[in-house]
Short mmCIF file of C-alpha atoms in Angstrom, two decimals:
data_model
loop_
_atom_site.label_atom_id
_atom_site.label_comp_id
_atom_site.label_asym_id
_atom_site.label_seq_id
_atom_site.Cartn_x
_atom_site.Cartn_y
_atom_site.Cartn_z
CA MET A 1 73.42 164.18 85.93
CA ASN A 2 75.48 161.12 86.75
CA THR A 3 74.43 158.19 84.56
CA ARG A 4 75.66 155.64 87.20
CA LEU A 5 72.95 156.88 89.60
CA ILE A 6 70.31 156.41 86.94
CA LEU A 7 71.51 153.05 85.70
CA LEU A 8 72.02 151.43 89.13
CA PRO A 9 68.29 151.08 90.06
CA PHE A 10 67.49 149.99 86.48
CA VAL A 11 70.13 147.22 86.51
CA GLY A 12 68.98 146.08 90.00
CA CYS A 13 65.33 145.81 88.82
CA LEU A 14 66.38 143.88 85.73
CA LEU A 15 68.41 141.44 87.79
CA PHE A 16 65.57 140.89 90.26
CA THR A 17 63.09 140.31 87.44
CA THR A 18 65.31 137.74 85.70
CA VAL A 19 65.94 135.82 88.97
CA ALA A 20 62.26 135.89 89.90
CA ALA A 21 61.20 134.66 86.45
CA GLN A 22 63.38 131.57 86.75
CA ARG A 23 61.84 130.36 90.04
CA PRO A 24 58.80 128.15 89.89
CA LYS A 25 55.67 129.84 91.01
CA ARG A 26 53.98 128.90 94.33
CA GLY A 27 52.17 125.64 94.03
CA GLU A 28 53.97 124.82 90.69
CA LYS A 29 56.36 121.90 90.70
CA PRO A 30 59.83 122.54 89.41
CA SER A 31 60.80 120.91 86.13
CA ALA A 32 63.17 117.97 86.03
CA GLY A 33 66.67 118.83 87.21
CA GLN A 34 65.38 122.12 88.74
CA GLU A 35 64.60 120.90 92.32
CA THR A 36 65.23 123.89 94.60
CA SER A 37 66.37 123.93 98.17
CA GLU A 38 62.79 125.07 99.07
CA THR A 39 61.24 121.83 97.75
CA ALA A 40 63.95 119.48 98.97
CA GLN A 41 63.97 120.28 102.67
CA ALA A 42 63.23 118.70 105.99
CA ARG A 43 60.22 120.15 107.83
CA LEU A 44 60.03 119.71 111.63
CA ARG A 45 56.59 119.77 113.19
CA PHE A 46 55.84 118.91 116.81
CA VAL A 47 52.62 117.00 117.38
CA GLU A 48 52.12 118.83 120.66
CA PRO A 49 54.17 122.02 121.02
CA THR A 50 53.08 122.75 124.65
CA PHE A 51 52.81 120.43 127.64
CA ASP A 52 51.23 121.22 130.97
CA PHE A 53 52.47 119.25 133.98
CA GLY A 54 49.66 120.62 136.09
CA THR A 55 50.09 121.19 139.86
CA ILE A 56 53.15 119.27 141.04
CA GLU A 57 55.07 118.77 144.26
CA ARG A 58 58.31 120.80 144.13
CA ARG A 59 60.33 118.14 146.01
CA GLY A 60 58.50 115.21 144.42
CA GLY A 61 61.31 114.36 141.94
CA ASP A 62 62.08 114.95 138.31
CA LEU A 63 59.31 115.13 135.68
CA ILE A 64 59.73 113.75 132.23
CA HIS A 65 57.82 114.50 129.04
CA GLU A 66 58.58 113.29 125.48
CA PHE A 67 57.61 115.70 122.72
CA GLU A 68 56.86 113.73 119.55
CA PHE A 69 57.76 115.31 116.23
CA VAL A 70 57.40 114.38 112.54
CA ASN A 71 59.48 115.23 109.49
CA GLU A 72 56.95 116.55 106.95
CA GLY A 73 59.60 117.40 104.45
CA THR A 74 61.24 115.51 101.61
CA SER A 75 64.82 115.41 103.00
CA PRO A 76 66.15 113.75 106.19
CA LEU A 77 65.73 115.84 109.31
CA VAL A 78 68.59 116.32 111.83
CA LEU A 79 68.19 117.96 115.16
CA VAL A 80 71.38 119.99 115.64
CA ARG A 81 71.06 121.68 118.97
CA VAL A 82 68.54 122.16 121.77
CA ILE A 83 68.68 125.19 124.13
CA THR A 84 66.67 125.27 127.34
CA SER A 85 65.60 128.46 129.12
CA CYS A 86 66.98 127.33 132.53
CA SER A 87 69.24 124.88 134.26
CA CYS A 88 66.15 123.14 135.66
CA LEU A 89 65.50 121.62 132.20
CA LYS A 90 67.52 118.86 130.43
CA ALA A 91 66.97 117.86 126.86
CA HIS A 92 67.80 114.44 125.30
CA PHE A 93 67.51 113.78 121.58
CA SER A 94 68.95 111.55 118.97
CA LYS A 95 71.31 113.08 116.38
CA ARG A 96 70.36 110.34 113.86
CA PRO A 97 68.54 111.66 110.81
CA VAL A 98 64.75 111.21 110.77
CA ALA A 99 63.55 110.13 107.32
CA PRO A 100 60.75 112.04 105.50
CA GLY A 101 57.42 111.01 107.04
CA GLU A 102 59.03 109.38 110.07
CA ARG A 103 58.71 110.40 113.71
CA GLY A 104 61.11 111.14 116.51
CA THR A 105 61.10 112.32 120.10
CA LEU A 106 62.64 115.03 122.21
CA ARG A 107 62.80 114.02 125.89
CA ILE A 108 62.61 116.86 128.42
CA THR A 109 63.38 116.39 132.12
CA TYR A 110 62.14 119.17 134.42
CA GLU A 111 63.77 119.37 137.90
CA PRO A 112 61.30 121.40 140.00
CA HIS A 113 63.53 121.31 143.17
CA LYS A 114 65.97 123.69 141.38
CA ARG A 115 63.33 126.45 141.21
CA GLU A 116 61.23 128.35 143.71
CA PRO A 117 57.58 127.17 144.06
CA GLY A 118 54.99 128.80 141.85
CA VAL A 119 53.77 128.90 138.27
CA PHE A 120 56.41 128.13 135.67
CA ASN A 121 56.57 128.41 131.84
CA LYS A 122 59.83 127.10 130.27
CA VAL A 123 60.94 127.47 126.69
CA ILE A 124 62.95 124.90 124.73
CA GLN A 125 64.41 126.03 121.37
CA ILE A 126 65.16 123.33 118.77
CA TYR A 127 67.60 124.05 116.00
CA SER A 128 67.66 121.74 113.00
CA ASN A 129 68.16 121.58 109.27
CA SER A 130 64.47 122.12 108.88
CA ALA A 131 62.92 124.95 106.76
CA GLY A 132 62.83 127.82 109.19
CA GLY A 133 65.69 126.36 111.26
CA ARG A 134 64.28 126.96 114.77
CA VAL A 135 61.19 125.69 116.50
CA VAL A 136 60.05 126.44 120.08
CA VAL A 137 58.20 124.08 122.47
CA THR A 138 57.12 124.89 126.08
CA VAL A 139 56.50 123.12 129.36
CA GLN A 140 54.39 124.70 132.03
CA GLY A 141 52.75 124.02 135.42
CA ASN A 142 52.62 124.98 139.06
CA SER A 143 55.01 123.64 141.61
CA VAL A 144 53.92 123.75 145.29
CA ASP A 145 55.65 123.05 148.62
CA THR A 146 53.33 120.97 150.69
CA ASP A 147 55.58 121.49 153.74
CA ARG A 148 54.86 125.19 153.68
CA LYS A 149 51.09 124.61 153.50
CA THR A 150 51.11 122.35 156.60
CA LYS A 151 53.32 124.83 158.57
CA ASN A 152 50.93 127.70 157.72
CA ARG A 153 47.86 125.69 158.93
CA ASN A 154 49.35 124.96 162.40
#
């Protein structure tokens, strides 16, 4: 039998055990000079990850909501990129680092006139240097055309 086939899994297990033994256990603080990337990271948390605009007039103008977030990590947090699920959403955010424990805002502008009337649920993806990398927030509501309602009543 080929000794390479027998030794390969053994060496792999030995390597894994050695690396795992050098990591601090969950809940255990690393010793001095052993701070890991897990412990020195920014952590993005949105205070309110979903916002409901309620029932709105489709031609009533743009709607704005500011999502507040906090950096719960130990390193500065930087929002890198924000992707919206449709052209009816615009996102505005600062690229300045948010210090640990500090708060920031993500401003969302929803343009209901660009969509058909009805229930909507839009997704905003936020990419940052946070642990996990990507966070999702949503806006929802129901846009109506009051012109159509009056025409149907007559």
